[in-house]
PDB file of C-alpha atoms in Angstrom:
ATOM      1  CA  GLU A 112      40.362 -19.151 152.747  1.00  0.00           C
ATOM      2  CA  ASN A 113      41.450 -22.799 153.248  1.00  0.00           C
ATOM      3  CA  GLY A 114      40.838 -23.443 149.560  1.00  0.00           C
ATOM      4  CA  GLU A 115      37.167 -22.498 149.764  1.00  0.00           C
ATOM      5  CA  ALA A 116      35.517 -21.135 146.633  1.00  0.00           C
ATOM      6  CA  VAL A 117      35.095 -17.382 146.790  1.00  0.00           C
ATOM      7  CA  LYS A 118      31.455 -16.434 146.879  1.00  0.00           C
ATOM      8  CA  ASN A 119      30.170 -14.320 144.061  1.00  0.00           C
ATOM      9  CA  GLN A 120      27.986 -11.469 145.208  1.00  0.00           C
ATOM     10  CA  CYS A 121      25.402  -9.856 142.982  1.00  0.00           C
ATOM     11  CA  VAL A 122      24.925  -6.214 144.003  1.00  0.00           C
ATOM     12  CA  LEU A 123      22.311  -3.775 142.754  1.00  0.00           C
ATOM     13  CA  VAL A 124      23.282  -0.110 143.086  1.00  0.00           C
ATOM     14  CA  PHE A 125      20.276   2.211 143.024  1.00  0.00           C
ATOM     15  CA  ASP A 126      21.447   5.804 142.543  1.00  0.00           C
ATOM     16  CA  LEU A 127      18.708   8.429 142.595  1.00  0.00           C
ATOM     17  CA  GLY A 128      20.162  11.922 142.748  1.00  0.00           C
ATOM     18  CA  GLY A 129      18.783  15.403 142.174  1.00  0.00           C
ATOM     19  CA  GLY A 130      18.661  15.298 138.399  1.00  0.00           C
ATOM     20  CA  THR A 131      19.765  11.854 137.243  1.00  0.00           C
ATOM     21  CA  PHE A 132      18.968   8.236 137.987  1.00  0.00           C
ATOM     22  CA  ASP A 133      21.191   5.187 137.477  1.00  0.00           C
ATOM     23  CA  VAL A 134      20.782   1.534 138.319  1.00  0.00           C
ATOM     24  CA  SER A 135      23.723  -0.837 138.005  1.00  0.00           C
ATOM     25  CA  LEU A 136      23.980  -4.556 138.562  1.00  0.00           C
ATOM     26  CA  LEU A 137      27.452  -5.610 139.652  1.00  0.00           C
ATOM     27  CA  ASN A 138      29.101  -8.936 140.236  1.00  0.00           C
ATOM     28  CA  MET A 139      31.610  -8.826 143.079  1.00  0.00           C
ATOM     29  CA  GLN A 140      34.256 -11.439 143.668  1.00  0.00           C
ATOM     30  CA  ASP A 141      37.284 -11.023 145.869  1.00  0.00           C
ATOM     31  CA  GLY A 142      36.944  -7.248 146.010  1.00  0.00           C
ATOM     32  CA  VAL A 143      36.863  -6.992 142.219  1.00  0.00           C
ATOM     33  CA  PHE A 144      33.617  -6.041 140.591  1.00  0.00           C
ATOM     34  CA  GLU A 145      32.367  -6.231 137.056  1.00  0.00           C
ATOM     35  CA  VAL A 146      29.361  -4.364 135.777  1.00  0.00           C
ATOM     36  CA  LEU A 147      26.759  -6.784 134.460  1.00  0.00           C
ATOM     37  CA  SER A 148      24.284  -4.167 133.232  1.00  0.00           C
ATOM     38  CA  THR A 149      23.207  -0.575 133.707  1.00  0.00           C
ATOM     39  CA  ALA A 150      19.984   1.297 133.128  1.00  0.00           C
ATOM     40  CA  GLY A 151      18.516   4.556 134.250  1.00  0.00           C
ATOM     41  CA  ASP A 152      17.139   7.847 133.126  1.00  0.00           C
ATOM     42  CA  THR A 153      19.154  11.022 132.675  1.00  0.00           C
ATOM     43  CA  HIS A 154      15.901  12.992 132.925  1.00  0.00           C
ATOM     44  CA  LEU A 155      14.708  11.621 136.224  1.00  0.00           C
ATOM     45  CA  GLY A 156      15.622  12.586 139.753  1.00  0.00           C
ATOM     46  CA  GLY A 157      14.668  14.436 142.892  1.00  0.00           C
ATOM     47  CA  GLU A 158      13.627  17.477 140.871  1.00  0.00           C
ATOM     48  CA  ASP A 159      10.792  15.442 139.362  1.00  0.00           C
ATOM     49  CA  PHE A 160       9.317  14.943 142.819  1.00  0.00           C
ATOM     50  CA  ASP A 161       9.536  18.707 143.444  1.00  0.00           C
ATOM     51  CA  THR A 162       7.864  19.428 140.094  1.00  0.00           C
ATOM     52  CA  ALA A 163       5.037  16.942 140.700  1.00  0.00           C
ATOM     53  CA  LEU A 164       4.384  18.332 144.171  1.00  0.00           C
ATOM     54  CA  ALA A 165       4.489  21.937 142.884  1.00  0.00           C
ATOM     55  CA  ALA A 166       1.988  21.155 140.106  1.00  0.00           C
ATOM     56  CA  PHE A 167      -0.346  19.578 142.670  1.00  0.00           C
ATOM     57  CA  ALA A 168       0.057  22.524 145.074  1.00  0.00           C
ATOM     58  CA  GLN A 169      -0.554  25.080 142.328  1.00  0.00           C
ATOM     59  CA  LYS A 170      -3.805  23.362 141.336  1.00  0.00           C
ATOM     60  CA  GLU A 171      -4.974  23.225 144.952  1.00  0.00           C
ATOM     61  CA  ILE A 172      -4.097  26.895 145.569  1.00  0.00           C
ATOM     62  CA  GLU A 173      -5.926  28.002 142.413  1.00  0.00           C
ATOM     63  CA  LYS A 174      -8.972  25.925 143.380  1.00  0.00           C
ATOM     64  CA  GLU A 175      -9.033  27.409 146.863  1.00  0.00           C
ATOM     65  CA  ARG A 176      -8.502  31.011 145.736  1.00  0.00           C
ATOM     66  CA  GLY A 177     -10.562  30.834 142.570  1.00  0.00           C
ATOM     67  CA  GLU A 178      -7.798  32.603 140.639  1.00  0.00           C
ATOM     68  CA  ASP A 179      -4.475  31.854 138.998  1.00  0.00           C
ATOM     69  CA  ILE A 180      -1.925  33.754 141.072  1.00  0.00           C
ATOM     70  CA  PHE A 181       0.974  32.224 139.132  1.00  0.00           C
ATOM     71  CA  ALA A 182      -0.161  33.214 135.608  1.00  0.00           C
ATOM     72  CA  GLY A 183       3.077  32.322 133.822  1.00  0.00           C
ATOM     73  CA  ASP A 184       5.130  34.098 136.489  1.00  0.00           C
ATOM     74  CA  GLU A 185       8.459  32.260 136.382  1.00  0.00           C
ATOM     75  CA  LYS A 186       9.691  33.731 139.672  1.00  0.00           C
ATOM     76  CA  ALA A 187       6.497  32.727 141.505  1.00  0.00           C
ATOM     77  CA  ALA A 188       6.704  29.194 140.096  1.00  0.00           C
ATOM     78  CA  ARG A 189      10.340  28.940 141.247  1.00  0.00           C
ATOM     79  CA  LYS A 190       9.397  30.083 144.758  1.00  0.00           C
ATOM     80  CA  LEU A 191       6.691  27.436 144.937  1.00  0.00           C
ATOM     81  CA  ARG A 192       9.089  24.718 143.756  1.00  0.00           C
ATOM     82  CA  THR A 193      11.649  25.699 146.399  1.00  0.00           C
ATOM     83  CA  ALA A 194       8.937  25.541 149.070  1.00  0.00           C
ATOM     84  CA  CYS A 195       7.868  22.144 147.723  1.00  0.00           C
ATOM     85  CA  GLU A 196      11.436  20.849 147.854  1.00  0.00           C
ATOM     86  CA  ALA A 197      11.615  21.816 151.538  1.00  0.00           C
ATOM     87  CA  ALA A 198       8.269  20.084 152.169  1.00  0.00           C
ATOM     88  CA  LYS A 199       9.483  16.959 150.320  1.00  0.00           C
ATOM     89  CA  ARG A 200      12.520  16.737 152.614  1.00  0.00           C
ATOM     90  CA  GLU A 201      10.289  17.147 155.649  1.00  0.00           C
ATOM     91  CA  LEU A 202       8.010  14.359 154.377  1.00  0.00           C
ATOM     92  CA  SER A 203      10.920  11.913 154.458  1.00  0.00           C
ATOM     93  CA  VAL A 204      10.840  12.112 158.259  1.00  0.00           C
ATOM     94  CA  ALA A 205       7.278  13.288 159.007  1.00  0.00           C
ATOM     95  CA  ASN A 206       3.784  12.336 157.858  1.00  0.00           C
ATOM     96  CA  HIS A 207       2.878  15.877 156.860  1.00  0.00           C
ATOM     97  CA  ALA A 208       4.563  19.168 156.037  1.00  0.00           C
ATOM     98  CA  GLN A 209       3.707  22.774 155.227  1.00  0.00           C
ATOM     99  CA  ILE A 210       4.330  24.353 151.835  1.00  0.00           C
ATOM    100  CA  GLU A 211       5.115  27.944 152.786  1.00  0.00           C
ATOM    101  CA  CYS A 212       6.020  30.920 150.614  1.00  0.00           C
ATOM    102  CA  PHE A 213       4.917  34.399 149.556  1.00  0.00           C
ATOM    103  CA  ILE A 214       3.649  34.967 146.032  1.00  0.00           C
ATOM    104  CA  GLY A 215       3.710  38.727 145.836  1.00  0.00           C
ATOM    105  CA  GLU A 216       1.575  39.870 148.758  1.00  0.00           C
ATOM    106  CA  ILE A 217      -0.181  36.519 149.054  1.00  0.00           C
ATOM    107  CA  GLU A 218       0.987  34.166 151.758  1.00  0.00           C
ATOM    108  CA  ILE A 219       0.842  30.484 150.849  1.00  0.00           C
ATOM    109  CA  ASN A 220       0.589  28.067 153.727  1.00  0.00           C
ATOM    110  CA  MET A 221      -0.623  24.676 152.588  1.00  0.00           C
ATOM    111  CA  ARG A 222      -0.552  21.410 154.490  1.00  0.00           C
ATOM    112  CA  VAL A 223       0.483  18.368 152.496  1.00  0.00           C
ATOM    113  CA  THR A 224       0.548  14.752 153.687  1.00  0.00           C
ATOM    114  CA  ARG A 225       3.057  12.068 152.825  1.00  0.00           C
ATOM    115  CA  GLU A 226       0.173  10.117 151.276  1.00  0.00           C
ATOM    116  CA  GLN A 227      -0.651  13.003 148.903  1.00  0.00           C
ATOM    117  CA  PHE A 228       3.010  13.358 147.989  1.00  0.00           C
ATOM    118  CA  GLU A 229       3.302   9.638 147.219  1.00  0.00           C
ATOM    119  CA  LYS A 230       0.167   9.725 145.100  1.00  0.00           C
ATOM    120  CA  VAL A 231       1.298  12.631 142.880  1.00  0.00           C
ATOM    121  CA  CYS A 232       4.767  11.063 142.489  1.00  0.00           C
ATOM    122  CA  GLU A 233       3.502   7.550 141.702  1.00  0.00           C
ATOM    123  CA  PRO A 234       4.416   7.747 137.957  1.00  0.00           C
ATOM    124  CA  THR A 235       7.987   8.764 138.843  1.00  0.00           C
ATOM    125  CA  PHE A 236       8.312   5.905 141.343  1.00  0.00           C
ATOM    126  CA  GLN A 237       7.136   3.490 138.658  1.00  0.00           C
ATOM    127  CA  ARG A 238       9.755   4.792 136.212  1.00  0.00           C
ATOM    128  CA  CYS A 239      12.402   3.976 138.828  1.00  0.00           C
ATOM    129  CA  LEU A 240      11.112   0.407 139.160  1.00  0.00           C
ATOM    130  CA  ASP A 241      11.019  -0.027 135.384  1.00  0.00           C
ATOM    131  CA  SER A 242      14.770   0.637 135.246  1.00  0.00           C
ATOM    132  CA  VAL A 243      15.385  -1.886 138.028  1.00  0.00           C
ATOM    133  CA  LYS A 244      13.456  -4.512 136.044  1.00  0.00           C
ATOM    134  CA  ARG A 245      15.357  -3.621 132.873  1.00  0.00           C
ATOM    135  CA  VAL A 246      18.754  -3.997 134.559  1.00  0.00           C
ATOM    136  CA  LEU A 247      17.821  -7.505 135.741  1.00  0.00           C
ATOM    137  CA  THR A 248      16.465  -8.525 132.326  1.00  0.00           C
ATOM    138  CA  ASP A 249      19.556  -7.210 130.520  1.00  0.00           C
ATOM    139  CA  ALA A 250      21.850  -9.147 132.864  1.00  0.00           C
ATOM    140  CA  GLY A 251      19.686 -12.268 132.677  1.00  0.00           C
ATOM    141  CA  ARG A 252      19.297 -12.352 136.457  1.00  0.00           C
ATOM    142  CA  LYS A 253      16.260 -13.048 138.599  1.00  0.00           C
ATOM    143  CA  LYS A 254      15.502 -10.654 141.437  1.00  0.00           C
ATOM    144  CA  GLU A 255      16.054 -13.548 143.877  1.00  0.00           C
ATOM    145  CA  GLU A 256      19.686 -13.680 142.748  1.00  0.00           C
ATOM    146  CA  VAL A 257      20.459 -10.165 144.022  1.00  0.00           C
ATOM    147  CA  ASP A 258      22.422 -10.419 147.287  1.00  0.00           C
ATOM    148  CA  GLU A 259      22.737  -6.737 148.189  1.00  0.00           C
ATOM    149  CA  ILE A 260      20.842  -3.569 147.315  1.00  0.00           C
ATOM    150  CA  VAL A 261      22.848  -0.390 147.872  1.00  0.00           C
ATOM    151  CA  LEU A 262      21.079   2.975 147.949  1.00  0.00           C
ATOM    152  CA  VAL A 263      22.939   6.058 146.726  1.00  0.00           C
ATOM    153  CA  GLY A 264      21.782   9.636 146.182  1.00  0.00           C
ATOM    154  CA  GLY A 265      19.743  12.019 148.302  1.00  0.00           C
ATOM    155  CA  SER A 266      16.375  11.004 146.835  1.00  0.00           C
ATOM    156  CA  THR A 267      16.719   7.464 148.195  1.00  0.00           C
ATOM    157  CA  ARG A 268      15.821   8.982 151.584  1.00  0.00           C
ATOM    158  CA  ILE A 269      12.192   9.108 150.406  1.00  0.00           C
ATOM    159  CA  PRO A 270      10.438   6.324 152.377  1.00  0.00           C
ATOM    160  CA  LYS A 271       8.261   5.275 149.413  1.00  0.00           C
ATOM    161  CA  VAL A 272      11.338   4.704 147.233  1.00  0.00           C
ATOM    162  CA  GLN A 273      12.758   2.383 149.908  1.00  0.00           C
ATOM    163  CA  GLN A 274       9.427   0.616 150.399  1.00  0.00           C
ATOM    164  CA  LEU A 275       8.883  -0.014 146.674  1.00  0.00           C
ATOM    165  CA  LEU A 276      12.393  -1.449 146.298  1.00  0.00           C
ATOM    166  CA  SER A 277      12.110  -3.631 149.376  1.00  0.00           C
ATOM    167  CA  ASP A 278       8.684  -4.891 148.267  1.00  0.00           C
ATOM    168  CA  PHE A 279       9.925  -5.612 144.743  1.00  0.00           C
ATOM    169  CA  PHE A 280      12.775  -7.679 146.197  1.00  0.00           C
ATOM    170  CA  ASN A 281      10.361  -9.583 148.461  1.00  0.00           C
ATOM    171  CA  GLY A 282      11.051  -7.651 151.667  1.00  0.00           C
ATOM    172  CA  LYS A 283      14.830  -7.680 151.332  1.00  0.00           C
ATOM    173  CA  ASP A 284      16.816  -5.319 153.579  1.00  0.00           C
ATOM    174  CA  LEU A 285      18.379  -2.360 151.822  1.00  0.00           C
ATOM    175  CA  CYS A 286      21.924  -1.191 152.467  1.00  0.00           C
ATOM    176  CA  LYS A 287      21.605   2.395 153.647  1.00  0.00           C
ATOM    177  CA  SER A 288      24.817   2.562 155.654  1.00  0.00           C
ATOM    178  CA  ILE A 289      26.535   4.822 153.124  1.00  0.00           C
ATOM    179  CA  ASN A 290      25.689   8.493 153.514  1.00  0.00           C
ATOM    180  CA  PRO A 291      23.958   9.309 150.171  1.00  0.00           C
ATOM    181  CA  ASP A 292      25.802  12.619 149.896  1.00  0.00           C
ATOM    182  CA  GLU A 293      29.212  10.972 150.301  1.00  0.00           C
ATOM    183  CA  ALA A 294      28.568   7.924 148.153  1.00  0.00           C
ATOM    184  CA  VAL A 295      30.325   9.138 145.000  1.00  0.00           C
ATOM    185  CA  ALA A 296      33.501  10.008 146.916  1.00  0.00           C
ATOM    186  CA  TYR A 297      33.197   6.721 148.812  1.00  0.00           C
ATOM    187  CA  GLY A 298      32.919   4.757 145.559  1.00  0.00           C
ATOM    188  CA  ALA A 299      35.930   6.536 144.063  1.00  0.00           C
ATOM    189  CA  ALA A 300      38.003   5.784 147.171  1.00  0.00           C
ATOM    190  CA  VAL A 301      37.038   2.087 147.078  1.00  0.00           C
ATOM    191  CA  GLN A 302      37.853   1.899 143.351  1.00  0.00           C
ATOM    192  CA  ALA A 303      41.239   3.586 143.917  1.00  0.00           C
ATOM    193  CA  ALA A 304      42.039   1.136 146.730  1.00  0.00           C
ATOM    194  CA  ILE A 305      41.163  -1.838 144.523  1.00  0.00           C
ATOM    195  CA  LEU A 306      43.247  -0.533 141.618  1.00  0.00           C
ATOM    196  CA  SER A 307      46.251   0.083 143.854  1.00  0.00           C
ATOM    197  CA  GLY A 308      45.996  -3.488 145.141  1.00  0.00           C
ATOM    198  CA  GLU A 309      44.881  -2.708 148.690  1.00  0.00           C
TER     199      GLU A 309
END
């Protein structure tokens, strides 16, 4: 407006879904954006957190019971994973949760803390950060040059994911205003509006 230069905005989109993970660095100017770089991991997502928590729970249950009640039982392992996924969701809003399920006649009821969850998932969190670093390096940008960080995907509800990102970007606020479950549709609508000249 009034002949002012349009400000370029550098936006990092952090998309951590159930089974995939993508990080994109975009340059936005006047409603038009160009992709500067992308990174990610097609084998990383919310399921990895479930798997890590289930492996931890299985070890603890075996230790406590002195026997392997899973013994290559695919159905039992699936039940435990489902219970761990429910606990993971609970841990996004509470400091502890119960992993509850029946393995045959045996009732599993195990308390897990957010701290334990974060510890067993630490390697997965680090893999997420590695992709963020790679996207910046590939685009030749410093982390201080990122204006906005947009979170997309259900797994970005995990408090530790948000904390690690905010810490990495020196305490920067994260944009969480988009409902993670609606983000893909939201992005498509924005793109369609831009293409049609709105």
